[in-house]
XYZ file of C-alpha atoms in Angstrom:
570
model
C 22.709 -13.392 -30.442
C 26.410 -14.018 -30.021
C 27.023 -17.074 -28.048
C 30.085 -16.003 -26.172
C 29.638 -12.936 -25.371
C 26.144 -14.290 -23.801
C 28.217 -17.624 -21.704
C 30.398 -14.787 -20.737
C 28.260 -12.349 -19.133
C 26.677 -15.308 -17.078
C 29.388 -16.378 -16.070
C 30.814 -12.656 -14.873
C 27.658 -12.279 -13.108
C 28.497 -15.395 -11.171
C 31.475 -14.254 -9.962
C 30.812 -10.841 -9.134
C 28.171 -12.591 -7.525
C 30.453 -14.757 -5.760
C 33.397 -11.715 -4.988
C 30.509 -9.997 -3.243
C 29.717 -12.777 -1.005
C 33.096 -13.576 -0.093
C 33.611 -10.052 0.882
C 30.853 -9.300 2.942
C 31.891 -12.714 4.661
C 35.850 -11.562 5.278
C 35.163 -7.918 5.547
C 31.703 -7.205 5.895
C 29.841 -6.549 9.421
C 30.247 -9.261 11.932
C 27.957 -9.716 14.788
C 29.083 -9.386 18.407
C 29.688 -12.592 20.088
C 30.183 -11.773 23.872
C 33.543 -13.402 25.874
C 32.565 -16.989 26.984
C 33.660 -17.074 30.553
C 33.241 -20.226 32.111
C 31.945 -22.229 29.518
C 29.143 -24.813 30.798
C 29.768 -23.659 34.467
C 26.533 -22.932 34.694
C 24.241 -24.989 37.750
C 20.850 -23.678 36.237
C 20.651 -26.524 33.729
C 19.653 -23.786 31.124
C 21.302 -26.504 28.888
C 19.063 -29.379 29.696
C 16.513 -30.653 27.122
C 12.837 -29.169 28.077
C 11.314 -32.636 27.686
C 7.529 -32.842 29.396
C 7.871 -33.073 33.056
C 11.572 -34.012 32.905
C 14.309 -30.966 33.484
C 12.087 -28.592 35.447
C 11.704 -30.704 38.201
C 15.411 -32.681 37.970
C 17.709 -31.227 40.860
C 21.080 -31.703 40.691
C 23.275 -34.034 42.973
C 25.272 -33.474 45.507
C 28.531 -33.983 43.568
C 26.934 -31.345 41.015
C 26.984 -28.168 43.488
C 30.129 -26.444 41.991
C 30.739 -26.826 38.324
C 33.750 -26.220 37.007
C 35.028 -24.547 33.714
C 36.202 -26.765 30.782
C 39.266 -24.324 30.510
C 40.351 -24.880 33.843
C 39.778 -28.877 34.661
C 42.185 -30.957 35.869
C 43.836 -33.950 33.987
C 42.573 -36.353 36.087
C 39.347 -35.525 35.247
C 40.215 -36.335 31.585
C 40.164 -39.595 29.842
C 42.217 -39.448 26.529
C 41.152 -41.851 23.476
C 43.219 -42.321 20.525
C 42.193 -44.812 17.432
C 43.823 -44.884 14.102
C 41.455 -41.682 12.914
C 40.720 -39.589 16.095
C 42.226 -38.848 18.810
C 40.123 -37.154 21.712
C 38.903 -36.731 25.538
C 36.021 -37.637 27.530
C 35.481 -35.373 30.233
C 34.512 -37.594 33.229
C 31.983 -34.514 34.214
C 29.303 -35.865 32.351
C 31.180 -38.231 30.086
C 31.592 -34.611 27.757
C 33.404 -35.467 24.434
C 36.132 -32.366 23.745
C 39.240 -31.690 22.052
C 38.796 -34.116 19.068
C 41.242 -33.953 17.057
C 40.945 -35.757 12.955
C 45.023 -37.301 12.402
C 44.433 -37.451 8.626
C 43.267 -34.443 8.045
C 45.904 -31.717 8.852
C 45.247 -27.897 9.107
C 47.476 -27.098 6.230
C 49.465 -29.444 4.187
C 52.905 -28.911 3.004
C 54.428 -29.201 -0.438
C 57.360 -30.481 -0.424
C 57.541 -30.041 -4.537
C 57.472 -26.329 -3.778
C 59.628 -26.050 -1.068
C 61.937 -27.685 -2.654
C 61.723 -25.482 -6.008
C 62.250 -22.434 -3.176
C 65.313 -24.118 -1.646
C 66.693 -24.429 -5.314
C 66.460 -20.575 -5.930
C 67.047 -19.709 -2.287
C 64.069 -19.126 -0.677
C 62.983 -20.002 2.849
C 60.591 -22.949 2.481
C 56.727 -21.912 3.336
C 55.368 -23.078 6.641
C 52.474 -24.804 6.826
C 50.654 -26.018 10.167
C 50.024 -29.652 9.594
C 48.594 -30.182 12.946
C 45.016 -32.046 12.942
C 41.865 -30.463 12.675
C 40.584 -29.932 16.088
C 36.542 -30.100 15.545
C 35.293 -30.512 19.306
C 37.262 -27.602 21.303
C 36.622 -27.572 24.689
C 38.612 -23.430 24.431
C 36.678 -20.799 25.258
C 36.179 -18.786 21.957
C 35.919 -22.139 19.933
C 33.628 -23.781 22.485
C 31.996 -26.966 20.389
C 31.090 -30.623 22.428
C 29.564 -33.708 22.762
C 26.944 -33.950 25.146
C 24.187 -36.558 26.385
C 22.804 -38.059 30.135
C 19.348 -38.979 31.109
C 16.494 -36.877 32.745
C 14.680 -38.848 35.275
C 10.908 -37.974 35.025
C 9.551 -36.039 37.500
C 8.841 -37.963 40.821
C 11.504 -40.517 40.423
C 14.911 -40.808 40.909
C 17.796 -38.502 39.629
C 19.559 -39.202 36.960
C 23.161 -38.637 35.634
C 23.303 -35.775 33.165
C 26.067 -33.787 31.090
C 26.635 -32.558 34.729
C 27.417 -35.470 36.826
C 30.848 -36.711 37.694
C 31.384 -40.163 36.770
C 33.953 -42.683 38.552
C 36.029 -44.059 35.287
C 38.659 -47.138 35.580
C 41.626 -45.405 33.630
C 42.739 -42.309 32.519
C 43.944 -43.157 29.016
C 42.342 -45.624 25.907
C 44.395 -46.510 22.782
C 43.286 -48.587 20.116
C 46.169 -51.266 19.730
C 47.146 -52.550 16.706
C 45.063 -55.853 15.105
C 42.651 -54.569 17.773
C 39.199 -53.542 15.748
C 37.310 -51.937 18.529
C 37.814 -49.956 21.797
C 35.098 -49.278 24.348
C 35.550 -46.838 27.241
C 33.318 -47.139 30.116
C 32.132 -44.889 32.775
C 29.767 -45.542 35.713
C 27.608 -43.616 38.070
C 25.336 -45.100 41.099
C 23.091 -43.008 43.207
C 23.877 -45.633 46.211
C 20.143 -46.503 46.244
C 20.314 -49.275 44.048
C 20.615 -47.241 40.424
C 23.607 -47.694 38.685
C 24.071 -45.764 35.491
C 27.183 -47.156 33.392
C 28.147 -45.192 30.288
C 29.863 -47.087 27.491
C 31.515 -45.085 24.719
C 32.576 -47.326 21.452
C 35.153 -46.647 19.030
C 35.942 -48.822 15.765
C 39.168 -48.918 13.341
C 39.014 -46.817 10.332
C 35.934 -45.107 11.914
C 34.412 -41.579 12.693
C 31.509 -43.284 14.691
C 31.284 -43.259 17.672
C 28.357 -45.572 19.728
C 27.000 -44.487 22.462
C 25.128 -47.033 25.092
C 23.369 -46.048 28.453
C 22.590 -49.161 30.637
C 20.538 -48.189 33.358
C 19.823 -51.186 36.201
C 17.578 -50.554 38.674
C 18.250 -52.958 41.834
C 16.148 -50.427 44.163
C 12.777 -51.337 44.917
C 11.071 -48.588 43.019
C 10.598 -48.653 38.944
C 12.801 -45.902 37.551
C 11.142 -43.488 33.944
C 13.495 -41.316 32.341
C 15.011 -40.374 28.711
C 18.259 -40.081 27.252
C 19.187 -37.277 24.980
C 22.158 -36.267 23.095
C 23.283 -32.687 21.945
C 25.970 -30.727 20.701
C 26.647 -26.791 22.367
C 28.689 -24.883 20.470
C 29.706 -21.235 20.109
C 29.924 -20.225 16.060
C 33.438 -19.504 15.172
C 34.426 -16.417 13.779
C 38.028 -16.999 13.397
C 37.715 -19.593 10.911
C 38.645 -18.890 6.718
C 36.905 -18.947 3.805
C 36.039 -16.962 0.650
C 38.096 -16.957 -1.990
C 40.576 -19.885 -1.627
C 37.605 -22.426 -0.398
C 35.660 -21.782 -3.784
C 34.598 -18.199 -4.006
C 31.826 -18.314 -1.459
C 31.650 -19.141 2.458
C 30.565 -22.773 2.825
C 27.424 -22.874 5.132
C 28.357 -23.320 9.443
C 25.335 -24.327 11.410
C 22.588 -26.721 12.622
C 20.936 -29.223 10.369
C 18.608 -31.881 11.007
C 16.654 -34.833 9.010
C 13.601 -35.777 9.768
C 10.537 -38.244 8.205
C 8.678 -35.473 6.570
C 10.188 -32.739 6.102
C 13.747 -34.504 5.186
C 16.801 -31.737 5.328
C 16.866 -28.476 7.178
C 19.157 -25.932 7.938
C 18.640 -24.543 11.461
C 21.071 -21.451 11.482
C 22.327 -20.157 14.453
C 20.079 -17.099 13.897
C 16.883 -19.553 13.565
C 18.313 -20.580 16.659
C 17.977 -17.318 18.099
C 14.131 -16.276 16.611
C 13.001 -19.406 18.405
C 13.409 -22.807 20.117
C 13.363 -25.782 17.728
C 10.923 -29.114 19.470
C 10.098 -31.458 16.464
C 8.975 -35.186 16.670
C 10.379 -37.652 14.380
C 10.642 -41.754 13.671
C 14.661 -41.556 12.969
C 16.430 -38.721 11.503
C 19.294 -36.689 13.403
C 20.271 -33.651 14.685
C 23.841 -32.046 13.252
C 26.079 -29.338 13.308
C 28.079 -28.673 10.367
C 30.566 -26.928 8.588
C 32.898 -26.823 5.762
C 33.992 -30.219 4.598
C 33.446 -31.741 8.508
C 30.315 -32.894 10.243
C 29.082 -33.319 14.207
C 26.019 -35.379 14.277
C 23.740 -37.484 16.766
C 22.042 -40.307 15.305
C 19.406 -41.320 17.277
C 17.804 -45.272 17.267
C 16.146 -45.235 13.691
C 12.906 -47.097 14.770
C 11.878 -44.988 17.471
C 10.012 -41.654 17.737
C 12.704 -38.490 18.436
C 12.376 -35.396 19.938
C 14.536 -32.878 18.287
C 15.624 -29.331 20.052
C 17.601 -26.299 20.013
C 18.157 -24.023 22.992
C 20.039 -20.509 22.833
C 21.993 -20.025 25.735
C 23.832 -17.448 27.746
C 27.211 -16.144 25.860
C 26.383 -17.084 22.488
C 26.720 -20.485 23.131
C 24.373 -22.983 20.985
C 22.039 -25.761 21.676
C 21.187 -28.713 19.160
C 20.198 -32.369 20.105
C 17.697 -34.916 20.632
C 16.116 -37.085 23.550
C 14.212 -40.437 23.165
C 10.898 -41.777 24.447
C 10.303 -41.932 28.191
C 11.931 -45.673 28.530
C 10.631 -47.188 32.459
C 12.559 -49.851 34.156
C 10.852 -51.787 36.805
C 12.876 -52.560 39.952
C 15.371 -55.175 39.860
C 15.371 -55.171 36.106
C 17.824 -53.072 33.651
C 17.087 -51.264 30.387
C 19.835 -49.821 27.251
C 19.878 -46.347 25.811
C 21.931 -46.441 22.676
C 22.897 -43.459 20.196
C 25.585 -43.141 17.727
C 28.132 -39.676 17.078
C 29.362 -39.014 13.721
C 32.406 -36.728 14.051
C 34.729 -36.458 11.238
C 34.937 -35.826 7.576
C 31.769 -35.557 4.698
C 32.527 -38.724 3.148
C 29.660 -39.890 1.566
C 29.699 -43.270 1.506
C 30.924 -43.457 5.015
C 27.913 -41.199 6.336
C 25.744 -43.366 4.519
C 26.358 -46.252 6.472
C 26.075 -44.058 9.844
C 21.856 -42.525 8.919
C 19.881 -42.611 6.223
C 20.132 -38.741 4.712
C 23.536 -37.711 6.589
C 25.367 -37.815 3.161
C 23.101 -34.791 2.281
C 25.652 -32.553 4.946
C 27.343 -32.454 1.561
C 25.601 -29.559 0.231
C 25.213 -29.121 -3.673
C 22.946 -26.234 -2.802
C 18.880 -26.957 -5.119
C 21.826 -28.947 -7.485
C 21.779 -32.156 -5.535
C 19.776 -34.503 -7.617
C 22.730 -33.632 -10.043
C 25.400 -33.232 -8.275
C 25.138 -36.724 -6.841
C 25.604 -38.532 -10.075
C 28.216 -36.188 -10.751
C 30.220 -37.197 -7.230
C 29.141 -40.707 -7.701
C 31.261 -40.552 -11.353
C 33.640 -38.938 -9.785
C 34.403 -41.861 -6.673
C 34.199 -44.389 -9.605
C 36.771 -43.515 -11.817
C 39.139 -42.384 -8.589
C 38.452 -45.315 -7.660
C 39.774 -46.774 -10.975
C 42.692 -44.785 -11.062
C 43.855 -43.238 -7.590
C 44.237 -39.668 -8.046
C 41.479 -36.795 -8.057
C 43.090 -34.802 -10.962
C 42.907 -37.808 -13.259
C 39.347 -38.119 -11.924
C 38.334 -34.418 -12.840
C 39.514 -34.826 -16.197
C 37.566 -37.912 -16.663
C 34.258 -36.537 -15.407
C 34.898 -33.560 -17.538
C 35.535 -35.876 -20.601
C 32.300 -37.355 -19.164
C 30.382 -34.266 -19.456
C 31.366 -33.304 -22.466
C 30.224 -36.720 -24.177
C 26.991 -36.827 -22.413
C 26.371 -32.881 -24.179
C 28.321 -33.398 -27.252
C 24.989 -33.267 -29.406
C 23.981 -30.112 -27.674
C 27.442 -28.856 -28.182
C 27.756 -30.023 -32.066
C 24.765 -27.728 -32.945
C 26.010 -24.381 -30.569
C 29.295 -24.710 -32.763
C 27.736 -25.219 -35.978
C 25.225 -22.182 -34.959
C 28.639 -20.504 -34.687
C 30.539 -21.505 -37.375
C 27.537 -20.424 -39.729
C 27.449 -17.007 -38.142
C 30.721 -16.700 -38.290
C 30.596 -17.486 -42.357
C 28.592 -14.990 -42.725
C 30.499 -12.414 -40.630
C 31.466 -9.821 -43.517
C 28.127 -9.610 -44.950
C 27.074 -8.718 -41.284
C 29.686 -6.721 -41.699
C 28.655 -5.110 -45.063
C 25.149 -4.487 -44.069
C 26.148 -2.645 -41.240
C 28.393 -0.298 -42.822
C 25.388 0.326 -45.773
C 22.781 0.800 -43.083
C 24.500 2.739 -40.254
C 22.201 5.641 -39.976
C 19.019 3.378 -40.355
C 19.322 1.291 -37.809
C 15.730 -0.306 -38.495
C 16.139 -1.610 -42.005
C 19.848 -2.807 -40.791
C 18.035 -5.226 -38.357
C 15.135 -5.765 -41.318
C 17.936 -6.892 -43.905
C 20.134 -8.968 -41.120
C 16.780 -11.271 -39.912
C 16.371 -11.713 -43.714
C 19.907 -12.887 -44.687
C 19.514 -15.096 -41.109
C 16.599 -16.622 -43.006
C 18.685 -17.339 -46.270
C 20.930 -18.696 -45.151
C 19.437 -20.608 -42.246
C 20.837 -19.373 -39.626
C 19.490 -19.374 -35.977
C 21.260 -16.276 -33.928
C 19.877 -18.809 -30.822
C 20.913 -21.888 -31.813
C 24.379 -21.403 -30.001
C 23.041 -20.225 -27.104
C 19.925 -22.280 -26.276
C 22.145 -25.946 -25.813
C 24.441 -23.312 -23.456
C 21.723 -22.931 -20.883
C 21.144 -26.214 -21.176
C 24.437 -27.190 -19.166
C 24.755 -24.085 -16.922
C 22.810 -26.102 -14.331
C 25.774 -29.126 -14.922
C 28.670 -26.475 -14.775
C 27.615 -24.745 -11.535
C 26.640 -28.252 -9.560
C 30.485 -29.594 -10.775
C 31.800 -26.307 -9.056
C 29.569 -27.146 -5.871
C 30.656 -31.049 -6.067
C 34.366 -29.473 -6.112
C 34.180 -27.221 -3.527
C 32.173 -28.925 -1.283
C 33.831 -32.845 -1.397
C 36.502 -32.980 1.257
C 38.394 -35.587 -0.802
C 39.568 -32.862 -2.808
C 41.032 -31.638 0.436
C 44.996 -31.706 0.012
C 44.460 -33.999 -2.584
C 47.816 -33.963 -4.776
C 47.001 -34.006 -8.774
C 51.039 -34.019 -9.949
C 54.298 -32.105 -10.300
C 53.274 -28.629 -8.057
C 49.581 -29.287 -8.016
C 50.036 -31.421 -4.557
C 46.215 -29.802 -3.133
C 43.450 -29.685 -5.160
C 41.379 -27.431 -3.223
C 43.495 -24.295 -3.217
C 44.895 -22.068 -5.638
C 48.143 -23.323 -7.925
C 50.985 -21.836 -6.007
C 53.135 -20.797 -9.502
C 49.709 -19.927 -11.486
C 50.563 -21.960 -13.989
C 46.922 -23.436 -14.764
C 44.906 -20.177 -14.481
C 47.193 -18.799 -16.879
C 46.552 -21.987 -19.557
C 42.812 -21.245 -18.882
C 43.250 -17.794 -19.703
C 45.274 -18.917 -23.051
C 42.285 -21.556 -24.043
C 39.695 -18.668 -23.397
C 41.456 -16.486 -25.457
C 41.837 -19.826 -28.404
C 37.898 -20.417 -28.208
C 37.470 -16.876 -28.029
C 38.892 -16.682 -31.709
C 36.939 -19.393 -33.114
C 33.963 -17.583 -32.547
C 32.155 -14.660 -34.084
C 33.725 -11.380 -33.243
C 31.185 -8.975 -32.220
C 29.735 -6.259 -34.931
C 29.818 -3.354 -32.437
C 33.834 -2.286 -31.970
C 32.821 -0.872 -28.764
C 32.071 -4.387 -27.776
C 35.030 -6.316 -30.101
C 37.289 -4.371 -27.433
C 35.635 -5.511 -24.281
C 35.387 -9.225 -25.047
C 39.083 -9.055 -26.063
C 39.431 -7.849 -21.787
C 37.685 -11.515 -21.284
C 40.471 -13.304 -21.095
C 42.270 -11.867 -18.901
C 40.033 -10.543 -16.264
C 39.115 -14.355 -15.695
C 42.350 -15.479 -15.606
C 42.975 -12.711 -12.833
C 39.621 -14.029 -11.118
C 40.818 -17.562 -11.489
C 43.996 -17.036 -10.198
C 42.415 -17.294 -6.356
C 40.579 -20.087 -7.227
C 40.995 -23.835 -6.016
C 43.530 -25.692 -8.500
C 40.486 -28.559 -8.929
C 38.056 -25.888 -10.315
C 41.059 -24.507 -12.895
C 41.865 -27.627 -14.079
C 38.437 -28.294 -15.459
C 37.902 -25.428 -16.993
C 41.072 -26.271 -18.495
C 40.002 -29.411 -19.686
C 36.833 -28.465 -20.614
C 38.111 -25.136 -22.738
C 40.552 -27.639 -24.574
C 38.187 -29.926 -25.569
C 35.660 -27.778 -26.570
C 38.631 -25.764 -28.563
C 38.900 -29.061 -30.333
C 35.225 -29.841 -31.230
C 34.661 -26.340 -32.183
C 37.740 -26.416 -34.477
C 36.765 -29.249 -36.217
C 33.099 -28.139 -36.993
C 34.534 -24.976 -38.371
C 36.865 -26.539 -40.658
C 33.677 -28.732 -41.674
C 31.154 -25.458 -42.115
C 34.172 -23.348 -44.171
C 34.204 -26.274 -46.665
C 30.600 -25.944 -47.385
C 29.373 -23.685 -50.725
């Protein structure tokens, strides 16, 4: 069996495979997503958690009777944050976190290598939109917040919910320099004796945000309720992806964690088929999407109950509410819950929940595409630039196979030795097609030859090559991460081509070291190889290029060398 032309059809599969997917995504049917007018105006409290004996009988407040749209608030209803990372409002209508914007993490970065190279030769330089990502949007067709209150059980006291107007002391929170943490606090009293205050707790150098909920009860009657935390959003249809993101639409939708049955998707349309009510000791509840997470993290030692809710106008329901807490009178009691909001860095979602790293999806490849990432981190770490790190995890790869890959090139090298007298038999046998295959088995015997042997260790690492294209496509590091010269952002396509058209020259090296196929008919296609795959990899993020690149080179290297070695034998 010729091993190339057997890698290559795989690997053609794949991205037909792959071409298809992003297609249907860009181009294919869409659903309909009705307008949404008046986003969270509702007074029904549709968006309430169903916890036993909680919503259904909660009434609203007075102050509750006319909600108003998140399009059309007023600023002084707005608190703006800003930290070193985020920058972001708090809605004083239910202490609603919108509008979060990431300040590292631009929409589009510019590169200034190649605008200068346009300048040289004339051209207008490109444009790029290097404002931050905006993940909570509080605009209609993007509609995506932070939500939480408490539901007083039924027969007690109201509660403030995601509803409630709060009383707030200013209007605008920034975290000062040498300052390492910024709390912003609301407060709420039903002039009975309950007072409700709301503390929201930002640190330097941090996407987590903590969440506490002290409730003191000075009336004379004991006070049961829960909190609960979700996130309502409307799926985005605007967004991009396909091609330039890795070939295939990174998965947008709910997740959640819990004890025993560890990570789940919980799709939008799962949403939709029915109404999600787990219980759980820890976990969280998540919304996610490429390269960015949204995720309450309830208290780890307590038992959760996790929900989704489909609403009116396509809008989205995922969260969680605690235990029913009860505070005796004139005594107080905490609610506390964190938000993650910001980038799938592993490490850092580590430290936020056990399991939250796994928003980082290496598809069934994670138990290998961990060790690849956690390679990866190290030798960045060691040397401060992605590219550099690609190439040594490649170079890692290659070591950790190299006795696998020593005996597919030797398999090669032998049937490439005995090429002509393939070649002979053929022409001697070409109208008996049966004794051809008879005499070719029998000189594979002689000369101990194994038409398998180069393509057995091959399967062995197509599990390894497709989880390193999942770790780079799905690591946000690699996002606008500059390698050198023009290569200034690793996750999209080289902007003069230069590397897909070196792949396309070290396919077409390797190509020649290996056995050229019998059949003309087929000589002629695999010669096409080359260049269809440099066409396909011409779309394809620069960090994927560069190690096939470096992997092509290397292996042109080993495979010339064990040649050389097989020619010289008699």
């Amino acid at each position: 069996m010729d091993n190339i032309r057997f890698v290559l059809i795989v690997t053609f599969a794949m991205l037909v495979f792959m071409l298809q997917q992003a297609w249907q995504q860009d181009y294919g049917p869409k659903p309909e997503i009705a307008a949404v007018v008046d986003a969270v105006a509702t007074n029904t409290k549709e968006d309430l958690p169903s916890a036993t004996g909680a919503s259904a009988q909660t009434e609203p407040s007075d102050q509750d009777t006319t909600a108003v749209p998140l399009a059309t608030l007023s600023s002084a209803n707005i608190i703006t944050v800003k930290t070193d990372v985020l920058a972001l409002e708090i809605d004083i209508k239910g202490g609603t976190i919108q509008n979060l914007d990431l300040l590292d993490y631009p929409q589009e970065k510019s590169n200034t290598w190649v605008n200068s190279l346009r300048e040289l030769i004339g051209l207008a330089p490109t444009e790029k939109n290097t404002t931050p990502v905006r993940l909570f949007d509080s605009s209609q067709e993007k509609l995506f917040v932070a939500q939480s209150g408490l539901i007083a059980e039924s027969g007690f006291a109201t509660a403030p919910n995601h509803h409630t107007v709060f009383k707030n002391e200013q209007t605008n929170y920034d975290l000062q320099s040498g300052q390492d943490s910024l709390t912003v606090p609301l407060t709420w009293t039903d002039n009975n004796g309950l007072t409700i205050t709301k503390l929201f707790t930002f640190k330097r150098g941090s996407y987590e945000i903590t969440l506490e909920q002290k409730v003191k009860n000075d009336s004379s009657k004991d006070w049961s309720g829960r909190q609960y935390s979700q996130l309502l959003r409307v799926p985005d249809t605007t967004s991009g992806g396909g091609m330039l993101t890795g070939g295939m639409r990174a998965y947008a939708g709910g997740v959640i964690y819990t004890e025993k049955e560890k990570y789940q998707k919980i799709s939008f349309d799962d949403m939709d088929d029915e109404n999600l009510d787990v219980a759980t000791v820890g976990g969280w509840t998540a919304i996610i999407q490429h390269y960015f997470a949204s995720a309450w993290v309830p208290p780890a030692d307590k038992e959760n109950h996790f929900y989704t809710k489909t609403l009116n106008d396509a809008r989205y329901v995922i969260g969680t509410y605690s235990p029913l807490v009860t505070v005796n009178a004139n005594s107080d009691a905490q609610f506390v819950a964190k938000l993650f909001a910001g980038p799938k860095i592993q490490p850092m979602m580590e430290e936020t929940a056990h399991g939250l790293e796994l928003t980082v999806d290496y598809s069934f490849l994670t138990f290998i595409g961990k060790p690849i990432y956690w390679v990866l981190n190290q030798i960045y770490n060691a040397v401060g630039n992605w590219g550099v790190a690609i190439i040594g995890v490649t170079l890692c790869i290659k070591l950790l196979f190299f006795p696998l890959s020593q005996a597919s090139y030797k398999s090669m090298a032998k049937m490439r030795k005995i090429q002509p007298r393939l070649k002979e038999l053929q022409e001697r046998f070409a109208d008996d097609r049966p004794r051809f295959n008879t005499e070719m088995m029998a000189l594979y015997k002689k000369e101990k030859v194994n038409p398998l042997g180069g393509c057995l260790p091959i399967l062995v690492q197509i599990p390894v090559f497709m989880c390193l294209y999942w770790v780079l496509s799905e690591t946000v590091e690699f996002r606008h991460a500059p390698f050198m010269l023009w290569i200034q952002d690793l996750s999209s396509q080289d902007p003069f081509y230069v590397l897909p058209v070196i792949m396309g020259i070290t396919m077409k090296i390797q190509q020649s070291l290996n056995p050229a196929p019998i059949d003309p008919i087929q000589a002629k296609v695999m010669k096409m190889f080359p260049i269809i795959f440099t066409i396909f990899f011409l779309f394809f993020p620069a960090g994927l290029v560069l190690y096939w690149v470096v992997n092509n080179t290397l292996s042109i290297i080993q495979q010339s060398y064990i040649t050389r070695q097989i020619a010289k034998m008699p």
